[in-house]
Every structure is written in C-alpha cells, then in structure tokens.
Tab-separated table of C-alpha atoms and ligand atoms in Angstrom:
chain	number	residue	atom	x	y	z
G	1	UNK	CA	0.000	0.000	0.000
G	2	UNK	CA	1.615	3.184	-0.718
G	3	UNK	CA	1.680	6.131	1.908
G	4	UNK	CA	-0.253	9.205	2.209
G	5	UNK	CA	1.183	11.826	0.730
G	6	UNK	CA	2.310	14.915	3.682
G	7	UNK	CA	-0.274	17.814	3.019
G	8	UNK	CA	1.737	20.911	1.929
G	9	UNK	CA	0.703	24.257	1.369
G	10	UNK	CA	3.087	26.678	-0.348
G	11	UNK	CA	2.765	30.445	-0.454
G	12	UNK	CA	5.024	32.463	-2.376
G	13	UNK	CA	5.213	35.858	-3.108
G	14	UNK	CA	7.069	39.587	-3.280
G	15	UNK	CA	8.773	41.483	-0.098
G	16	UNK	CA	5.953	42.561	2.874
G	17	UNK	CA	2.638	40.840	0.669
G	18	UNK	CA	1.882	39.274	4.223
G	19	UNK	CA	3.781	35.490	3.546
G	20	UNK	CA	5.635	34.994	7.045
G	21	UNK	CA	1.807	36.329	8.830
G	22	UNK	CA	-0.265	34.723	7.017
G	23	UNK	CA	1.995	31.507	6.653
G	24	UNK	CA	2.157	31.116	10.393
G	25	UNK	CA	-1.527	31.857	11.640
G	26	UNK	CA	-3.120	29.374	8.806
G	27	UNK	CA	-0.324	26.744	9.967
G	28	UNK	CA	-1.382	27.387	13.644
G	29	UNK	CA	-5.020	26.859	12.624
G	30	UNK	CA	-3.743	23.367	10.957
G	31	UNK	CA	-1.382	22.281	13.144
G	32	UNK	CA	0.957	21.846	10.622
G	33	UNK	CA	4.849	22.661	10.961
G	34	UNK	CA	5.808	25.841	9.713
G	35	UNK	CA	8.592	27.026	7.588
G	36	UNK	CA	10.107	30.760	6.820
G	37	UNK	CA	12.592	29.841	3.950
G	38	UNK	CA	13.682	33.468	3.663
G	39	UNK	CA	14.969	33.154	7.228
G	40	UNK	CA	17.427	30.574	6.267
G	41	UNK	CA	18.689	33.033	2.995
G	42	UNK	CA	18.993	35.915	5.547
G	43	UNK	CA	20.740	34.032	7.828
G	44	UNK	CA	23.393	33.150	5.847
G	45	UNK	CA	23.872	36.710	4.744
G	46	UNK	CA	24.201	37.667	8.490
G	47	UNK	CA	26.899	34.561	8.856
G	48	UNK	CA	28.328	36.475	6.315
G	49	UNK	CA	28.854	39.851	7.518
G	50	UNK	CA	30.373	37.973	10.617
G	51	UNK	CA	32.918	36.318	9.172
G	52	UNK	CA	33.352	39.008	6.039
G	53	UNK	CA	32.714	36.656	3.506
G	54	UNK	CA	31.883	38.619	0.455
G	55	UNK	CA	28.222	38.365	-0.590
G	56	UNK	CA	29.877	37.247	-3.997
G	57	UNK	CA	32.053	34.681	-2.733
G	58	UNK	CA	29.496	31.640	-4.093
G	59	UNK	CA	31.519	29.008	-2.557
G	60	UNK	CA	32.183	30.326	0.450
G	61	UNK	CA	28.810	31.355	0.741
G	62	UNK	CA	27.283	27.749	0.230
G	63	UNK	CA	29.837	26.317	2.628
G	64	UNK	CA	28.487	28.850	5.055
G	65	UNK	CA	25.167	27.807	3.748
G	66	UNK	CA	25.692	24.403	4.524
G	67	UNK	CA	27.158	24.193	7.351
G	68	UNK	CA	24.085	27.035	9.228
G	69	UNK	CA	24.094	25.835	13.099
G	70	UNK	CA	20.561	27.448	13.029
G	71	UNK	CA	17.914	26.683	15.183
G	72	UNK	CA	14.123	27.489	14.922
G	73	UNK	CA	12.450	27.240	18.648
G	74	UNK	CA	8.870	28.661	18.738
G	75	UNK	CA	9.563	32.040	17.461
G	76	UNK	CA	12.906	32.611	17.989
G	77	UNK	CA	15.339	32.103	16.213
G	78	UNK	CA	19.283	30.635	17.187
G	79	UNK	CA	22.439	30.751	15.125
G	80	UNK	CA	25.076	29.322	17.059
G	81	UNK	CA	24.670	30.597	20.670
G	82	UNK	CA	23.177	33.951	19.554
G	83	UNK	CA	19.231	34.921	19.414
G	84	UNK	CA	19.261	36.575	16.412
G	85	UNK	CA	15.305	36.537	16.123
G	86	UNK	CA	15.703	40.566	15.304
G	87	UNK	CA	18.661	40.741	13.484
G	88	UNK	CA	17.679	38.632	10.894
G	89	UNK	CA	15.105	40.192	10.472
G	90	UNK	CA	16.425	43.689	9.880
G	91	UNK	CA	16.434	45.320	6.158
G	92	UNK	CA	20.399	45.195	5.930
G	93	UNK	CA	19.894	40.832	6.439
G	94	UNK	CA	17.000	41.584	3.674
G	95	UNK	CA	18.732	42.682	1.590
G	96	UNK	CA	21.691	40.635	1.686
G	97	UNK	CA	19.535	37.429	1.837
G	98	UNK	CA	18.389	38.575	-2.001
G	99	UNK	CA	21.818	39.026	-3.182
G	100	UNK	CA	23.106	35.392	-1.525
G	101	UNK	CA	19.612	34.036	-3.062
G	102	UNK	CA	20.441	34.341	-6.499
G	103	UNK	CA	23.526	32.202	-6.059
G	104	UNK	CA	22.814	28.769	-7.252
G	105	UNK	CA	25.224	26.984	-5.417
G	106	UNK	CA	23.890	28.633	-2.409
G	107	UNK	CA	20.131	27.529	-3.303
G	108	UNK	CA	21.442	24.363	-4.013
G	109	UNK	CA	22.949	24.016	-0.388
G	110	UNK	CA	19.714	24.831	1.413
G	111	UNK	CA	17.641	22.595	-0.340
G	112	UNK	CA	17.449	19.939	2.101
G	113	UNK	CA	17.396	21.197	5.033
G	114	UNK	CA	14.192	23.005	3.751
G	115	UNK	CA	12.772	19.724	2.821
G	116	UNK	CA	13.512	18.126	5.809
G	117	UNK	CA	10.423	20.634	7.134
G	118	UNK	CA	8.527	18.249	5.243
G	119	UNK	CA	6.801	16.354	8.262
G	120	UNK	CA	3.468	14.567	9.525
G	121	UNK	CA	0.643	15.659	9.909
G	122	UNK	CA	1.577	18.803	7.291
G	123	UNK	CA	3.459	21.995	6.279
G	124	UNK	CA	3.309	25.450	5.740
G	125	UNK	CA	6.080	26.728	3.517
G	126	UNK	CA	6.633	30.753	2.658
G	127	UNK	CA	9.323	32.336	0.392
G	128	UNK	CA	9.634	32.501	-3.272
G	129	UNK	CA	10.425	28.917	-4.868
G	130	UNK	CA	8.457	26.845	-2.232
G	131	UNK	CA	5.470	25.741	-5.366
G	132	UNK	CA	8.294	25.816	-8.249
G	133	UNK	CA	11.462	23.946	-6.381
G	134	UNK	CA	11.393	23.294	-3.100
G	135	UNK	CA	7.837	21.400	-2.886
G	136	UNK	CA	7.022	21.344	-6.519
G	137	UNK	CA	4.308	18.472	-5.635
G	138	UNK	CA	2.524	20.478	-3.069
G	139	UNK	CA	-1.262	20.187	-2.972
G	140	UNK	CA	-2.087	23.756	-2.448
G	141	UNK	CA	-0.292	26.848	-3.980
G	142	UNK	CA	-0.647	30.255	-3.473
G	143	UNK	CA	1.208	32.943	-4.890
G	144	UNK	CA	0.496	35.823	-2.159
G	145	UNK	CA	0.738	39.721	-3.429
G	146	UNK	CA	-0.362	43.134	-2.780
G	147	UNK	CA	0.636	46.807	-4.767
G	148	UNK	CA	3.837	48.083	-3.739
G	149	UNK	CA	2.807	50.774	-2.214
G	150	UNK	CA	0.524	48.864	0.150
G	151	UNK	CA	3.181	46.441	1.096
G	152	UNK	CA	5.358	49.610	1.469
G	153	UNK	CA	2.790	50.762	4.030
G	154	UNK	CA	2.548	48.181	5.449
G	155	UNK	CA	6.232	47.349	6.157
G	156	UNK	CA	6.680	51.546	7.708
G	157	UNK	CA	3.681	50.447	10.102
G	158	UNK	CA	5.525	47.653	11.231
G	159	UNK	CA	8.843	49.433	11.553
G	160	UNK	CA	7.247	51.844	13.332
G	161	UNK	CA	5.339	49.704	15.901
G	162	UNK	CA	8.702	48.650	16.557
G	163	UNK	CA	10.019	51.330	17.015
G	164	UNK	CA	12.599	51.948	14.210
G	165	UNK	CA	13.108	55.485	12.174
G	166	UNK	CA	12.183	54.792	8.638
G	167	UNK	CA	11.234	56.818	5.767
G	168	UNK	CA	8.337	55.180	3.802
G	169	UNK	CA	10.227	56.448	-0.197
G	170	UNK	CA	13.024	54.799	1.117
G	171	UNK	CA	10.718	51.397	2.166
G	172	UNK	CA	9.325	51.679	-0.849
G	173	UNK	CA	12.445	51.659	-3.141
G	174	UNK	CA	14.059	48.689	-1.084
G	175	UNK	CA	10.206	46.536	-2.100
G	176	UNK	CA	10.932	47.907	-5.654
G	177	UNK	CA	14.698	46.945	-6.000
G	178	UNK	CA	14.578	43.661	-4.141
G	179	UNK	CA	11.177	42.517	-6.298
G	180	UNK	CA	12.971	43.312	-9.738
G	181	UNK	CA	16.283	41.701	-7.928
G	182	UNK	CA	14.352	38.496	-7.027
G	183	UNK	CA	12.442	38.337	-10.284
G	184	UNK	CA	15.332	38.757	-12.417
G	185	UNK	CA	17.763	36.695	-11.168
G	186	UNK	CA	18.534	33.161	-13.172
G	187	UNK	CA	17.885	30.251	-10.635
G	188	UNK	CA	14.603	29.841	-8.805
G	189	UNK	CA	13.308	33.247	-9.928
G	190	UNK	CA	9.881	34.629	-8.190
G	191	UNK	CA	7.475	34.257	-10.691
G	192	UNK	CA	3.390	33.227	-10.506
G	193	UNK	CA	3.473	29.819	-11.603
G	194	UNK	CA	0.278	28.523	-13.546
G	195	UNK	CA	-0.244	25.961	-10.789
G	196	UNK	CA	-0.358	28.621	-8.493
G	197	UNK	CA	-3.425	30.439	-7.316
G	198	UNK	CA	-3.313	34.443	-7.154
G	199	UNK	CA	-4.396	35.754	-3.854
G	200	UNK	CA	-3.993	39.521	-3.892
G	201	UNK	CA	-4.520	41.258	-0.362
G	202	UNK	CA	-4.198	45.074	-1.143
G	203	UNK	CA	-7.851	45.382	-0.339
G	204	UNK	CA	-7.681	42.329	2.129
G	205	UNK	CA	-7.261	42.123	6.102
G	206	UNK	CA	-5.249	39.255	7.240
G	207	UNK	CA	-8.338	36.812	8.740
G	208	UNK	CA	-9.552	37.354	4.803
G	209	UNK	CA	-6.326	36.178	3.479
G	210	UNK	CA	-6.001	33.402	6.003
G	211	UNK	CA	-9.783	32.262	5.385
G	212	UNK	CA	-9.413	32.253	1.630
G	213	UNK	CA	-6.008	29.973	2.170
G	214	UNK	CA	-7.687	27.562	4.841
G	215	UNK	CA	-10.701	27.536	1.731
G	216	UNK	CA	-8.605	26.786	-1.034
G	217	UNK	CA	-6.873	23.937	1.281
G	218	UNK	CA	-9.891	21.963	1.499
Y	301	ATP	N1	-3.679	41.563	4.578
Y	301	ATP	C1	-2.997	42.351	5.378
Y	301	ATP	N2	-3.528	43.482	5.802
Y	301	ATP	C2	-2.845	44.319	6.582
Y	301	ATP	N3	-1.572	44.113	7.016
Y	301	ATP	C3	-0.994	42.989	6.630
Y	301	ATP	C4	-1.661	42.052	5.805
Y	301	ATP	N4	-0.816	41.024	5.579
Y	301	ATP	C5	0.313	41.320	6.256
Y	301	ATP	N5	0.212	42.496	6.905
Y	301	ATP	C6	1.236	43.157	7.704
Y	301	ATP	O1	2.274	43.504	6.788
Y	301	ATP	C7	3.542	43.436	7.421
Y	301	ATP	C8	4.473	42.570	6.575
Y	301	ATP	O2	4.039	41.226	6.641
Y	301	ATP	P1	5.065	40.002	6.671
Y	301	ATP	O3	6.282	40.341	7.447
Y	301	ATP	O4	4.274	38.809	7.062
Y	301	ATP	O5	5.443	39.926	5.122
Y	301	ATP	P2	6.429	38.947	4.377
Y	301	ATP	O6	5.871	38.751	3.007
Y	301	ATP	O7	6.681	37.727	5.191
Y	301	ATP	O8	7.739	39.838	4.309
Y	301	ATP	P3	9.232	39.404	3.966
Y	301	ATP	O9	9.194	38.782	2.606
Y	301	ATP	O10	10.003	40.666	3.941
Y	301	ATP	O11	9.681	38.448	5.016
Y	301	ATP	C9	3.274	42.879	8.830
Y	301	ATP	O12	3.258	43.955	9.745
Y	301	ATP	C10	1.904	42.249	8.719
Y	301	ATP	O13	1.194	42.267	9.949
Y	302	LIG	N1	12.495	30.716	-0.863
Y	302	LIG	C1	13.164	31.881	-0.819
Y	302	LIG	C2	13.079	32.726	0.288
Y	302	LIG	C3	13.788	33.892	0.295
Y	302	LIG	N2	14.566	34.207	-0.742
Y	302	LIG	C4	15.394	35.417	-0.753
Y	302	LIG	C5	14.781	36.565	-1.493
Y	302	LIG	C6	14.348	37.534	-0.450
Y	302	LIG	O1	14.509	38.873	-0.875
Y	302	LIG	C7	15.246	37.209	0.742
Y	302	LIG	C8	14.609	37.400	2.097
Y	302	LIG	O2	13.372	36.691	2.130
Y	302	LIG	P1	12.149	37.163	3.075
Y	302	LIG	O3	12.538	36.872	4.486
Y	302	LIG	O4	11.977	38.617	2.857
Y	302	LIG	O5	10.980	36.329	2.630
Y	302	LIG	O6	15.614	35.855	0.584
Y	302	LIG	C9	14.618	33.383	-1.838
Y	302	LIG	O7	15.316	33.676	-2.820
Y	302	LIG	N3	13.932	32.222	-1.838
C-alpha cells in the first residue's frame, strides 16, 4: 500500500505581501509545521557579515550555507549561541539574503534542510520557490501579493510599531529593488506559476487572506 502523501501548502510571493503572517496563523489553525525559507537566505547573509565573507564569494557562501548551526524554537530564532530573532530580520539581512539568493550553489545548499520541514501531519512553507522547487508536488499553492505601495505601508507600520526610524520612499524603493532583484535573477526566480493560485490582499485584512487559504486547502 503506498503512503499518504504529507499535506503541503506553499505560499510564495514579493517582499511585505503578508507570507511569514499569514503563513504562520493558517499553519497554527492546521497544526501543521511551519517554515520561513527566507529566514534561512537571511541568515546566511548575516553569517556572512560575521565572518566578512563577500556576498559574492558563491563558494564560500554555500559552505556557510551548509554548514548554518541554526535553530528554529517557537519564534525565535538561534544561530550558534546567539538569538538573532531581530537581526535577521532587519532590512540590511533583507537585503543581503536577495543578493546570496540568487547564487545557485547557495540555493542548491539549502535545499534539504528546507525539505527536511517536510513532516506529519503537514506543512506550511513561505518564500519565493516553495510551489516551483522546493515542494514542486505540493497540494495547495498560493502565490500571495499586494501593490507596492501597500506592502510599502505596510512594512513603515511595522517598523514603526517597533520602534525603528524609517522613511516610507526609502521602504518603498528597497520593495521595488529587491522585487525586480528576485524576479530577475537566473535560478529559482519569483514568478506566478500557472499551478499557483493568485491571492492579492491590497484590499484584504489578514483573517480574509487566512480564510481564503484555509478555503482553497480543502
Ligand atoms: N492583509 C494584510 N492586511 C494588513 N496588514 C498585513 C496584511 N498582511 C500582512 N500584513 C502586515 O504587513 C507586514 C508585513 O508582513 P510580513 O512580514 O508577514 O510579510 P512577508 O511577506 O513575510 O515579508 P518578507 O518577505 O520581507 O519576510 C506585517 O506587519 C503584517 O502584519
Ligand atoms: N524561498 C526563498 C526565500 C527567500 N529568498 C530570498 C529573497 C528575499 O529577498 C530574501 C529574504 O526573504 P524574506 O525573508 O523577505 O521572505 O531571501 C529566496 O530567494 N527564496
């Protein structure tokens, strides 16, 4: 008898469309394991400004890449001994994770371990290959997007909340250069896939988006 296929739902998509948010509340209401692949790109490019590798430096950069003593626990995440839950998230990690990303031999060296996400009873995968590469037989795929400027907005009302100084032109550029940068680029491009299904939030809240994702699941 052959085995039941592991549910997976993938949801790609641009810079601040809602991906890590919406990923983690609909794989909360599944139960399902949960993973940020951008988290892994941006935390090689912080292993990188640690140790000065050169964000060019492709083999370097996969050894880095493969070798990531990373560690995912609830929300936090651990690279080495550090909690660098905030620092990988900040713009400068961003943008560096985009630059690493569209290194092949880097992709090719966190292939795996993204796989190995792959668990009973199901996942939740957000970045930008997860439908095309990563889980190309995936049962549900959504490519997840909003207008720029909306994500922009979005991402200055977050920075803010926090607490950070930000100007919203300057938000906006970095959505605009690291979109063209991720579309562009050679190897595991972000792109809306036919299998994919659109799901465009500038007009919705998040409980929409996650509704319409849990609906498209069943
Ligand atoms: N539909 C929505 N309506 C309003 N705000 C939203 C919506 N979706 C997400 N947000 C907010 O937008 C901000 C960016 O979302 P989030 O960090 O999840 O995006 P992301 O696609 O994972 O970004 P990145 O690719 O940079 O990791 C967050 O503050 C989140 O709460
Ligand atoms: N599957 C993925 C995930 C991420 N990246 C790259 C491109 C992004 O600009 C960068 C940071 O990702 P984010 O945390 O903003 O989702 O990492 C990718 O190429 N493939």
């Amino acid at each position: 008898m052959s085995e039941k296929p592991i549910p997976v739902i993938t949801i790609d998509g641009p810079s601040a469309s809602g991906k890590g948010t919406v990923a983690s509340i609909v794989a909360k209401k599944l139960g399902f394991h949960y993973l940020d692949s951008g988290a892994l790109y941006r935390l090689v490019a912080l292993a990188a400004f640690r140790q000065n590798v050169a964000l060019d430096d492709e083999q370097s950069l996969a050894n880095l890449a493969a070798k990531l003593d990373v560690v995912f626990d609830g929300g936090e995440i651990w690279l080495g001994k550090d909690k660098v839950t905030d620092e990988v998230r900040s713009e400068k990690c961003g943008n560096g994770a985009s630059v690493v990303a569209a290194l092949p031999e880097v992709r090719a060296a966190l292939l795996a371990r993204q796989r190995d996400f792959c668990q009973l009873p199901g996942l939740v995968a957000d970045g930008r290959d997860m439908g095309s590469v990563v889980f190309p037989d995936a049962g549900t795929k959504i490519f997840l997007t909003a207008s720029a400027e909306v994500r922009a907005e979005r991402r200055f009302k977050q920075l803010k909340e926090k607490g950070v100084c930000a100007i919203f032109e300057n938000i906006l550029q970095d959505i605009q250069e690291r979109d063209k940068r991720d579309s562009a680029r050679s190897v595991a491009p972000l792109q809306k896939y036919a299998d994919a299904s659109l799901l465009d939030t500038t007009k919705l809240t998040i409980d929409e988006a996650v509704d319409v994702i849990l609906k498209r699941f069943e």
